[in-house]
XYZ file of C-alpha atoms in Angstrom:
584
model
C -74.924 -12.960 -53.047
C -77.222 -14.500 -55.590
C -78.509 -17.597 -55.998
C -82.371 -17.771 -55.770
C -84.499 -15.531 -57.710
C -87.702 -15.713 -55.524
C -89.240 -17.243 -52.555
C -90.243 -20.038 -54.391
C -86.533 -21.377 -54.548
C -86.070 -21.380 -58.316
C -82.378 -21.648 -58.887
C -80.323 -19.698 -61.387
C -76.674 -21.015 -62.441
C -75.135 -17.904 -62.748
C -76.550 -13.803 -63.937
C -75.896 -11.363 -66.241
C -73.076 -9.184 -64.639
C -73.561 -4.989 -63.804
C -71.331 -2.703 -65.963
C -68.351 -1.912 -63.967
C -69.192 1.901 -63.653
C -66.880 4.455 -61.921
C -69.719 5.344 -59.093
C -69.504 8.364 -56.844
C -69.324 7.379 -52.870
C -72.544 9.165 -50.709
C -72.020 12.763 -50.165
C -71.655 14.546 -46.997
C -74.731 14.929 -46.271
C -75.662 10.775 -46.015
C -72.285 10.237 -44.013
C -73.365 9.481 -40.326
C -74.216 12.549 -37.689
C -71.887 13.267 -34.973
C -73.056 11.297 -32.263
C -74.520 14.298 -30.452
C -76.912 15.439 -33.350
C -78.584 11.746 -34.531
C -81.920 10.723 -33.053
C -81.350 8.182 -30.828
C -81.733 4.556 -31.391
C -83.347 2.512 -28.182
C -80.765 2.601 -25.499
C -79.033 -0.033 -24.222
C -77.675 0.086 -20.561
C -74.647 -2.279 -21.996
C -74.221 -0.043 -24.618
C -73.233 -1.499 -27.979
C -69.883 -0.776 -28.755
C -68.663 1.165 -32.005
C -67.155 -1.278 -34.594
C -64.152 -0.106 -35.756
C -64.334 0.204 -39.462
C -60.491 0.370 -40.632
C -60.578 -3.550 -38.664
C -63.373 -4.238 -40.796
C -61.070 -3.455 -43.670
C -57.989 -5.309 -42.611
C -59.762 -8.425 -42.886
C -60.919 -7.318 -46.168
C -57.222 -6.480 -47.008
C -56.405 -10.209 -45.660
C -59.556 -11.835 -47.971
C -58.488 -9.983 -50.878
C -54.118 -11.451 -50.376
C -55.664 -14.822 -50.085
C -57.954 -14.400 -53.476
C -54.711 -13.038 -55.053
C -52.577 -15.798 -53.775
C -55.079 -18.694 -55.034
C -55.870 -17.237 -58.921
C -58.086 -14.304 -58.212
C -60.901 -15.669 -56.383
C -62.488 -17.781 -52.998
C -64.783 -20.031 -54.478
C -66.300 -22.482 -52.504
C -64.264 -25.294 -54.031
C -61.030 -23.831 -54.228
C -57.049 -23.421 -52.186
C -58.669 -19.957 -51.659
C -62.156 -20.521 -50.020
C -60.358 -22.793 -47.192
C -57.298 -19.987 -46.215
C -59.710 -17.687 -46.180
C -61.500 -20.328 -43.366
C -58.538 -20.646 -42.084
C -58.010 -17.212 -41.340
C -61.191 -16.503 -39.939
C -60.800 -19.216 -37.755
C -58.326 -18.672 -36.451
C -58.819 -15.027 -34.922
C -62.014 -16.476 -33.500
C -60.380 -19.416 -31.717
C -57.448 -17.071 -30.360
C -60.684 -14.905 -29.021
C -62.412 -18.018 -26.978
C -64.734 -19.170 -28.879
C -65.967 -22.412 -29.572
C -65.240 -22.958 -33.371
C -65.840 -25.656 -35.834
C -65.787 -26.519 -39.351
C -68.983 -28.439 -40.376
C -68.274 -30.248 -43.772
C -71.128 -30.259 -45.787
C -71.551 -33.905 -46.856
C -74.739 -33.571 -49.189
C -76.064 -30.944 -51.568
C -72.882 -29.009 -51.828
C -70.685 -28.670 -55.067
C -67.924 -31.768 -55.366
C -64.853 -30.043 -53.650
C -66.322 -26.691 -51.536
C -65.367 -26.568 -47.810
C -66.557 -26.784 -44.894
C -69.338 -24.356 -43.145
C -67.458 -22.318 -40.252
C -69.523 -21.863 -36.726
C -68.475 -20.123 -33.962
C -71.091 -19.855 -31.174
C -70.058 -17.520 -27.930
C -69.941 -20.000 -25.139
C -71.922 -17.335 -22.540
C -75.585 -17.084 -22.467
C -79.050 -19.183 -22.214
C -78.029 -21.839 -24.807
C -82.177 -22.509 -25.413
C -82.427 -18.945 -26.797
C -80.024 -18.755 -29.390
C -79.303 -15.172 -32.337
C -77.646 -16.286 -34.874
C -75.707 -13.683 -37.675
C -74.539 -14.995 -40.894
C -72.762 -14.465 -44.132
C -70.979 -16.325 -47.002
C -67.444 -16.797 -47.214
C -67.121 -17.881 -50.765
C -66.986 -15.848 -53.599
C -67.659 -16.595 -57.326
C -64.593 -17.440 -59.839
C -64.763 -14.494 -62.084
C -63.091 -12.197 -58.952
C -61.874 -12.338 -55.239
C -65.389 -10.965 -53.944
C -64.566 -8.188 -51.665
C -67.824 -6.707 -51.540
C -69.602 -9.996 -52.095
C -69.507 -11.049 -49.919
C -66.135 -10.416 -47.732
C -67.963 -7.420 -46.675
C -70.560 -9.454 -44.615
C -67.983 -11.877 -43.670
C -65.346 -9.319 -42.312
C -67.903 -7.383 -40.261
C -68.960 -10.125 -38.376
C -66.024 -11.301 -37.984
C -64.909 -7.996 -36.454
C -68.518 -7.964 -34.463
C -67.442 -11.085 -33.078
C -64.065 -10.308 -32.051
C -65.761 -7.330 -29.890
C -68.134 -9.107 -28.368
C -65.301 -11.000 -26.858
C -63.364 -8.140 -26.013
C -65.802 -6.654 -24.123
C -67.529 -10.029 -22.779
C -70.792 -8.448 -21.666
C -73.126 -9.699 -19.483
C -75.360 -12.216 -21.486
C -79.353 -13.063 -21.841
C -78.977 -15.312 -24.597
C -76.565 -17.054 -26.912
C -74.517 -16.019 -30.222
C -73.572 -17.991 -32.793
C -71.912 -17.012 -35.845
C -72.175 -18.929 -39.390
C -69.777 -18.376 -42.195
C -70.968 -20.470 -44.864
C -69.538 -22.679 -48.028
C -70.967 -22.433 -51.582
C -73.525 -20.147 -51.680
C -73.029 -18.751 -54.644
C -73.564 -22.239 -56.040
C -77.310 -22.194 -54.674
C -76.842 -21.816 -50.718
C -75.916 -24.773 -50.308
C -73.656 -24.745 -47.160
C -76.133 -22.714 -45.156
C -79.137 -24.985 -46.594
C -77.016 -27.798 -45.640
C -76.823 -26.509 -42.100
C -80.193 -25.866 -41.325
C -81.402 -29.509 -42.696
C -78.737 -30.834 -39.929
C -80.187 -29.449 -36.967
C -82.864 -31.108 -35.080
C -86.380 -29.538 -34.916
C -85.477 -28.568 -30.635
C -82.490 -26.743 -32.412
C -83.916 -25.217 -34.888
C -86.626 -24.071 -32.572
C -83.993 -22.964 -29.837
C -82.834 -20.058 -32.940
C -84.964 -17.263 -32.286
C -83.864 -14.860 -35.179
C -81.051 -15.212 -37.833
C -79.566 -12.080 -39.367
C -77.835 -12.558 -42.946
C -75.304 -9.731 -43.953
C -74.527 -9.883 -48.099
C -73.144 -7.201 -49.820
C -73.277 -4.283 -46.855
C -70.556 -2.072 -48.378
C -71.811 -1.716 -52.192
C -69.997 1.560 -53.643
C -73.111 2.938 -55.152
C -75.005 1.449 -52.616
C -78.371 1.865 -50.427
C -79.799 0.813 -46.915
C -82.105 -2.257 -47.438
C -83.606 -4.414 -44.410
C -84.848 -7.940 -45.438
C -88.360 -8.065 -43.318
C -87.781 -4.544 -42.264
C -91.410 -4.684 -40.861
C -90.645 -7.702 -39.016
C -90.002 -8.199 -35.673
C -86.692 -9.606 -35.883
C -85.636 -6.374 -37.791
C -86.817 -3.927 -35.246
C -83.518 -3.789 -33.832
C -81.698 -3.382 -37.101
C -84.099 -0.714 -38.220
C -83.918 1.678 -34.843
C -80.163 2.156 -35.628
C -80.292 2.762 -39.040
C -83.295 5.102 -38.322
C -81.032 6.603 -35.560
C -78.952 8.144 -38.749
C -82.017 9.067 -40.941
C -81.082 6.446 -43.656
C -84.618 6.018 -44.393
C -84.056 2.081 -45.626
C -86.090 0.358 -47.641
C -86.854 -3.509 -48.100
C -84.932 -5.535 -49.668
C -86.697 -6.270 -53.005
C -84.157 -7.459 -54.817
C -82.146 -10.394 -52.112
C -85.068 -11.614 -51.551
C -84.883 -15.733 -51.705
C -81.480 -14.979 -52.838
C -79.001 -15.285 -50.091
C -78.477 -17.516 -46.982
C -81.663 -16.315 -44.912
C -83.641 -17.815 -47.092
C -82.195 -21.318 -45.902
C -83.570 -20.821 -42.806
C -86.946 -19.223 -44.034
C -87.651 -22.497 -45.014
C -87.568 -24.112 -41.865
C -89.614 -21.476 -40.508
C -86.696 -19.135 -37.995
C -87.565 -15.402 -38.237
C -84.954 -13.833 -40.570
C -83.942 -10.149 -41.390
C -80.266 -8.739 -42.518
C -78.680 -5.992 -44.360
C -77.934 -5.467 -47.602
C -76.487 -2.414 -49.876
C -77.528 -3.974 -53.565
C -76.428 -5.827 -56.434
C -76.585 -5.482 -60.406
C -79.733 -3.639 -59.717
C -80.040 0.167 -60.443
C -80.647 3.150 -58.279
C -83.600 5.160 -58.628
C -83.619 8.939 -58.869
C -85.160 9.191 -55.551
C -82.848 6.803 -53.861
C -79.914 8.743 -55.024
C -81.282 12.292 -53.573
C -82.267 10.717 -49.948
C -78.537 8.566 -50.165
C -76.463 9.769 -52.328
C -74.651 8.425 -55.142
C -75.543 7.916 -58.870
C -79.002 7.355 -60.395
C -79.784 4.612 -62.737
C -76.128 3.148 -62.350
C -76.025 -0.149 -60.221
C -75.759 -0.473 -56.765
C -72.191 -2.569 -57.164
C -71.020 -2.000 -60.762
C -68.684 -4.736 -60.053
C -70.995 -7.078 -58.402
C -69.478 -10.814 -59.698
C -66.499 -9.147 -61.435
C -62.890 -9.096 -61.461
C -62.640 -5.495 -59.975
C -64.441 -6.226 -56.950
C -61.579 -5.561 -54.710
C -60.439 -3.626 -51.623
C -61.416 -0.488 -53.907
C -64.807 -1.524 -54.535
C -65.594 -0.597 -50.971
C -67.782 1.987 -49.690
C -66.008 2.493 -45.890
C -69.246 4.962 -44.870
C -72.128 2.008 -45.453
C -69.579 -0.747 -44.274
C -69.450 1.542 -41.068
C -72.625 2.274 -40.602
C -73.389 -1.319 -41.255
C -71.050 -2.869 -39.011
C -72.269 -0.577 -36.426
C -75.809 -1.527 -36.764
C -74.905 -5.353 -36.959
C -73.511 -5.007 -32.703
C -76.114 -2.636 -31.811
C -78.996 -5.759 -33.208
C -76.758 -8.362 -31.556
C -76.235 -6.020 -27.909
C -79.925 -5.482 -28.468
C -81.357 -9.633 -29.137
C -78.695 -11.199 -26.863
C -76.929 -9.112 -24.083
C -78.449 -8.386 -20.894
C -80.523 -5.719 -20.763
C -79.031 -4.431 -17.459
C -75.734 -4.704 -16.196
C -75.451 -6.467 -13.063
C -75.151 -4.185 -10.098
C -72.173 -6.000 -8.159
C -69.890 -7.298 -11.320
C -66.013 -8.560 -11.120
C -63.771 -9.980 -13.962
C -61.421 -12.816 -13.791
C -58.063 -13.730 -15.265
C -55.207 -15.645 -15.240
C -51.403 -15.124 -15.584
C -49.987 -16.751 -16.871
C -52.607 -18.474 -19.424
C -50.496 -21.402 -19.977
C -48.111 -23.777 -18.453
C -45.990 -26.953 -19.076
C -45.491 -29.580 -16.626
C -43.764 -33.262 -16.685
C -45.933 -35.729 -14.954
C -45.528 -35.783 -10.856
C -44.697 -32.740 -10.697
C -46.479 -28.988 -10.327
C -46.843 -25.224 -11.007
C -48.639 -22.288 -10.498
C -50.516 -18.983 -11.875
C -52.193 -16.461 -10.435
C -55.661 -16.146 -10.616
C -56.606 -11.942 -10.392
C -60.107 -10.551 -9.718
C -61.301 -6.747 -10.144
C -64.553 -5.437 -9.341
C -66.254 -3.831 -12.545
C -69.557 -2.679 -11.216
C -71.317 -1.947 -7.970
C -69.549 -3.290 -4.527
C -67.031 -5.722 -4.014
C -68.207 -9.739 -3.512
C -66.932 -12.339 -2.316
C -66.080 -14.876 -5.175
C -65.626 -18.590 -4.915
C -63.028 -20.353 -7.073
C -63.011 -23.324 -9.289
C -62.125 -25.550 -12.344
C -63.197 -27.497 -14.695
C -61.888 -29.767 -17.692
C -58.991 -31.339 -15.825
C -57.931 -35.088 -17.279
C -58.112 -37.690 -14.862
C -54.936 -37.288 -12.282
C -54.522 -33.444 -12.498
C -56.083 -31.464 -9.819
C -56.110 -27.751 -9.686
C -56.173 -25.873 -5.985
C -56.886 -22.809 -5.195
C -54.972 -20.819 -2.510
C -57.496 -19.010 -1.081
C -60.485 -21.196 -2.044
C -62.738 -17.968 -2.477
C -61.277 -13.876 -2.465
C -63.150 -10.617 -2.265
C -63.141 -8.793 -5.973
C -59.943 -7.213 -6.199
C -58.085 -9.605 -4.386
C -56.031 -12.981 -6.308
C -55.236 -16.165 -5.174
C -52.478 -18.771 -6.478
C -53.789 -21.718 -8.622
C -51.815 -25.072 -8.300
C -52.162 -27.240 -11.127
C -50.930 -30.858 -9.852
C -50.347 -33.182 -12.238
C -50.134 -36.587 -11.462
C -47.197 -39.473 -12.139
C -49.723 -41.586 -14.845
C -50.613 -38.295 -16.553
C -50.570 -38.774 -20.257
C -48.560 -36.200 -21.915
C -50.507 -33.567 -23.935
C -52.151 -30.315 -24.106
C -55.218 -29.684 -22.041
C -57.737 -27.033 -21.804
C -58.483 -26.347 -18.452
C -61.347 -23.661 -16.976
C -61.042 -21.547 -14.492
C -64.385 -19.978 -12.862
C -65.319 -17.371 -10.595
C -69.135 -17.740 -9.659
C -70.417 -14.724 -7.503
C -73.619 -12.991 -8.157
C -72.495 -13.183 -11.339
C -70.438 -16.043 -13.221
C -66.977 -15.431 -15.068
C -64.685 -17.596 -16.576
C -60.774 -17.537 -17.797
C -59.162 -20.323 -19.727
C -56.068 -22.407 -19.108
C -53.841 -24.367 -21.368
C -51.802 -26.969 -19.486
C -49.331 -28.939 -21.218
C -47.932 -32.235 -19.463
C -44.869 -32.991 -21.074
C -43.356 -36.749 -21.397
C -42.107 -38.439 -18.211
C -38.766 -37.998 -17.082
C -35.054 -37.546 -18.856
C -35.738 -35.531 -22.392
C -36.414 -38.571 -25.412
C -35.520 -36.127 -28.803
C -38.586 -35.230 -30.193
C -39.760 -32.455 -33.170
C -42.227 -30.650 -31.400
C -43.140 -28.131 -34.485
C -46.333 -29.695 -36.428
C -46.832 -29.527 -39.912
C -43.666 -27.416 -40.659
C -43.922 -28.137 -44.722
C -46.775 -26.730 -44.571
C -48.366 -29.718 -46.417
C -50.564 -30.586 -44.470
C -52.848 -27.434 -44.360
C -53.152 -24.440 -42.387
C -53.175 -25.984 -39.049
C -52.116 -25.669 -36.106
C -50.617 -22.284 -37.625
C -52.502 -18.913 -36.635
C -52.409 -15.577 -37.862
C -52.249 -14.962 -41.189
C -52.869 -18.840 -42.684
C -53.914 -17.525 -46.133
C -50.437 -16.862 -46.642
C -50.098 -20.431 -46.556
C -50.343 -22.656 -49.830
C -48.997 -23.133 -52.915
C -49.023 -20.500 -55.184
C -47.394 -19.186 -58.453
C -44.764 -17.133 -58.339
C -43.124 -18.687 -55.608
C -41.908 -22.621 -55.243
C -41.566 -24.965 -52.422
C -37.950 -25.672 -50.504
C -39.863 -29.580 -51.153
C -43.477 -30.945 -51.459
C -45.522 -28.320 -53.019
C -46.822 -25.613 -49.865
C -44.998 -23.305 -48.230
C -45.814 -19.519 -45.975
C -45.454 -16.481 -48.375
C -45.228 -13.334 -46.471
C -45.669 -9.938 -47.648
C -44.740 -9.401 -50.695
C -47.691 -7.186 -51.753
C -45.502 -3.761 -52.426
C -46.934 -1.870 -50.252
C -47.820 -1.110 -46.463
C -48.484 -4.303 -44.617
C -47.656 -6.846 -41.872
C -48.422 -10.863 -42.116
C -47.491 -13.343 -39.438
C -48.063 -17.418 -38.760
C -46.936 -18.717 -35.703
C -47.589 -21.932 -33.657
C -47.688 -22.871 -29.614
C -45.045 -25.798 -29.009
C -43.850 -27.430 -25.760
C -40.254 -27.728 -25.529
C -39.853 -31.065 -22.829
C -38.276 -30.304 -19.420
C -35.782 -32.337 -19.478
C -33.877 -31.888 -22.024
C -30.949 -29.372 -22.410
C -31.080 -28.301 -26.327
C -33.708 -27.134 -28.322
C -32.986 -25.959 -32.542
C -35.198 -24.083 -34.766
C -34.243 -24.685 -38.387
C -36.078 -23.554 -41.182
C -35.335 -22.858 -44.909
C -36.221 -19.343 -45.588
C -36.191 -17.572 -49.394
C -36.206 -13.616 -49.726
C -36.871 -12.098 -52.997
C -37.024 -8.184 -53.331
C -37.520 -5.219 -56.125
C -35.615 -3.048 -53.505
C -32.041 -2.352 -54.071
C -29.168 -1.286 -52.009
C -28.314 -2.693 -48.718
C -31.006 -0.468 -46.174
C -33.549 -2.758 -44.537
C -36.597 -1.592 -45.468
C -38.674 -4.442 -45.372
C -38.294 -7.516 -42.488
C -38.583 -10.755 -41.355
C -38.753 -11.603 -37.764
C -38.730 -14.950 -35.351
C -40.053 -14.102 -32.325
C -40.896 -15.876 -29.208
C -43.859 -15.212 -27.379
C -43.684 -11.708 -28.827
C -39.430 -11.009 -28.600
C -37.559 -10.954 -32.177
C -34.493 -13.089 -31.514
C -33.875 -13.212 -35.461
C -34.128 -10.894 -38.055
C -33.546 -10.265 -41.874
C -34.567 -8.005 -44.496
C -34.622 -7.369 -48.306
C -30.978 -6.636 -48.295
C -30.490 -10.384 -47.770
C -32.353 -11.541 -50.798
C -30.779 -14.196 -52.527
C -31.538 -17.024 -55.312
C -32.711 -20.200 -53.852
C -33.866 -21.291 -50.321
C -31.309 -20.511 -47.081
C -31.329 -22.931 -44.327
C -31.534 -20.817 -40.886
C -30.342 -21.896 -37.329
C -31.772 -20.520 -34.235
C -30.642 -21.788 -30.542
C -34.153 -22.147 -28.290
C -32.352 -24.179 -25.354
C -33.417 -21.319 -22.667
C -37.074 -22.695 -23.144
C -36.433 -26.392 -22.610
C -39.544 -27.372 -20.143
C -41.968 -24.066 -21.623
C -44.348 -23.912 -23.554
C -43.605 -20.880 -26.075
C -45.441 -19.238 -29.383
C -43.430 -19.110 -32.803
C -44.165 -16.871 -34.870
C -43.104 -15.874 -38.189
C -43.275 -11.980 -39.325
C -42.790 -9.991 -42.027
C -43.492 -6.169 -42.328
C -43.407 -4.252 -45.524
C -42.887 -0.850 -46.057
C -45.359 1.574 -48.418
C -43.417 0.577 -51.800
C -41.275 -2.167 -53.930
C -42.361 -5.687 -52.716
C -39.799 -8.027 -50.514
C -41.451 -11.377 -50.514
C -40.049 -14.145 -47.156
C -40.466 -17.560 -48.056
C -40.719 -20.051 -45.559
C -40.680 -23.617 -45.557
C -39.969 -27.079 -43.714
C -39.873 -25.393 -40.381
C -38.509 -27.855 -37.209
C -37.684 -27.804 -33.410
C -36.106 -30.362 -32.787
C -34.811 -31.408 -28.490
C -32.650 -33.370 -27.339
């Protein structure tokens, strides 16, 4: 946070940092009520779900390892900034929704990535809530609190609102944006690139900057508006007693859309500005010591964190979203829809199959038709029967047709009752006939990027410490020293066809431990099994080339993945590096 120093856009190139101060957390008493003794916020009939907070914190965890593996910091410009992209990305991808990177090609710092947007493809696309936060953080520290506090709760906000896939009124879209602590640039940049009928379709943004501040308070930008009614009635619910927000004001990414006249409001927990005695007796915490002592510092880490305001505000960010954008009522006959399996692999002129299941979830069972969408020209997809009653399944048959290009193809799969569900499809249509040798594993050096790897991409780069098997990138896994799991992996088609398929990869292990008991790993799996495994007692100088026999998946489509777990103490770093799969 901190850019602007008043509505009337005045810039600032950088402030006078807070005094890191050792600042007490709230006390009991302004820790959130058991549920059965707050005052109730409006209720919901789709009730807004509790945000898990220690999630919230894992992505913090996974912000702060990709600062620490790219000099300290995520600034807008830097190695660090676009893993930590990467990352979010990719959860929200793996979660359904429609992602994509918006460079910002004018007004942005030379060098800063792109703007991510994720919007939740459900809802009346003319009525549009939008939630936002920075991703970037300054250079002087790996910004935890500012702002991966903002960007790791909605991040985990959006991750439940897929989980639970609630009926919806209107649409979401979520904005992580580039270089705003260079003068909002990225979400300025956005806003300019939208057409007046889109801006106008955004009926509210909410910006989220700094919601976990260790010393911190409850501030509402607008919190007499009518955009922050919502936000407002569940921190009232708790008997925060919040206050505007005096001091982000024209200072964070709301104020980009301000100026193009789309309703605004957000929470914030504070900055380098000091708490006043009477803030500290209603809140807790320290007078006259800054809200974030370490607000644009080195030290603001995973320890600069205060878990009972990221909570609370996490929890208040779905309850604003369940109240702005999901239906009001649930509908009163409901079903859900799936398929199993998700994916399948298929040479031209030939076919497969996958079950398409229905349950009811509400009300009385209905009769649902079936159909699909996003098929290439020569594939069809059947439905055996065409329509079933919720509960019941029927058998999809994906035919793919002789001139079928090979490729990977999102196809979806809809149920349309009194209500409408959906459940996506990956088909891949491998090349035509015999097996032609092929390396099916992209960007295995790692050199080209992040992806198509998901999971943990900020452990992808090139970082000191650690060297490349060749080029200059490479996947560095664990090696923190303490409790903690990280994991890339990649979806590959292995042609039918053919009757071999090898994994190689060069793989270096480096460890404080001593002795020969495994206490930290390294895993290959295959769409989820281990079928390799090593550990610190394996360490060695240099890179190892590794062999793995894949042959049982020729003609499937499988999921690599790379894992490494640590255990509580002494680090055991896996280095990976010019991964292939090659058929034949």
């Amino acid at each position: 946070m901190l850019r602007r120093i008043s509505p009337a856009g005045l810039s600032v190139a950088g402030l006078t940092l807070a005094v890191a101060l050792g600042l007490a957390a709230p006390p009991a008493s302004a820790r959130p009520a058991p549920e059965a003794t707050r005052t109730a916020a409006a209720p919901l009939t789709q009730a807004a779900p509790d945000i898990d907070v220690t999630k919230v914190q894992a992505h913090l965890s996974e912000l702060n390892a990709i600062a620490t593996r790219n000099g300290g910091n995520r600034r807008s410009t830097t190695q660090g900034y676009r893993d930590s992209v990467a990352y979010v990305k990719g959860k929200l991808q793996a979660a359904g929704y429609t992602v994509t990177e918006q460079a910002c090609t004018s007004g942005c710092t030379s060098g800063a990535g792109p703007n991510l947007i994720a919007e939740w493809p459900q809802g009346d696309s003319s009525k549009v809530y939008m939630f936002g936060s920075h991703l970037d953080s300054v250079s002087a520290g790996p910004g935890i609190n500012d702002n991966g506090s903002g960007s790791a709760t909605l991040l985990e906000v959006a991750l439940k609102l897929a989980e639970t896939r609630p009926s919806m009124a209107a649409r979401v879209r979520f904005g992580w944006w580039t270089d705003e602590e260079q003068g909002l640039n990225g979400s300025d940049f956005y806003v300019r690139s939208l057409t007046s009928a889109q801006r106008s379709a955004i009926k509210a943004y909410y910006n989220f900057d700094m919601v976990a501040s260790p010393n911190g308070g409850y501030f509402i930008n607008h919190i007499t508006s009518a955009a922050a009614a919502p936000m407002k009635a569940y921190w009232d619910s708790l008997n925060l007693q919040p206050e505007e927000n005096t001091e982000g004001a024209g200072r964070s990414d709301d104020y980009s859309f301000e100026n193009y006249g789309i309703p605004t409001s957000g929470y914030a927990m504070g900055a380098s500005a000091r708490k006043t005695s009477a803030q500290a007796a209603k809140w807790g915490g320290t007078a006259n010591a800054a809200y974030d002592g370490c607000y644009h510092s080195s030290c603001d880490t995973t320890g600069n964190i205060n878990a009972t305001g990221l909570n609370r505000s996490a929890d208040g960010v779905a309850y604003t979203l369940w109240s702005q954008a999901v239906s009001a009522t649930a509908p009163a006959d409901d079903f859900s829809l799936s398929a199993s399996p998700a994916t399948g692999s298929a040479a031209p002129g030939t076919s497969l199959t996958t079950t398409v299941s229905t349950a009811t979830t509400s009300g009385s069972a209905q009769t649902v038709g079936l159909s699909a969408a996003g098929a290439p020209a020569g594939v069809t997809v059947s439905f055996s029967p065409a329509s079933v009653t919720s509960g019941g399944s029927a058998t999809a048959t994906v035919a793919v047709g002789s001139s079928v290009a090979p490729g990977t193809y999102n196809l979806t799969l809809t149920g349309t009752g009194t209500t409408t569900h959906t459940a996506p499809y990956t088909l891949t249509v491998t090349g035509a006939g015999g097996c032609t040798a092929s390396q099916v594993v992209s960007n295995g050096g790692f050199e080209s990027g992040t992806s198509p790897w998901t999971g943990d991409t900020g452990a992808i780069g090139a970082f000191s410490g650690q060297s490349a098997h060749s080029g200059t990138r490479f996947a560095w896994l664990a090696g923190y020293g303490s409790a903690a799991t990280d994991t890339v992996g990649q979806s590959v088609t292995i042609p039918a066809g053919c009757t071999r398929a090898t994994l190689k990869y060069w793989l270096h292990i480096d460890t404080a431990e001593s002795g020969s008991t495994a206490y930290d790993t390294f895993q290959v799996k295959v769409d989820g099994t281990a079928k390799q495994t090593f550990s610190n007692a394996g360490a060695a100088s240099g890179y190892t080339e590794r062999t793995l026999d894949l042959s049982q998946y020729t003609g499937r489509q499988i999921t690599l993945t790379f894992t490494a777990t640590e255990d509580a103490s002494l680090q055991t770093s896996f280095v990976v590096d010019d991964v292939t799969l090659t058929t034949g």
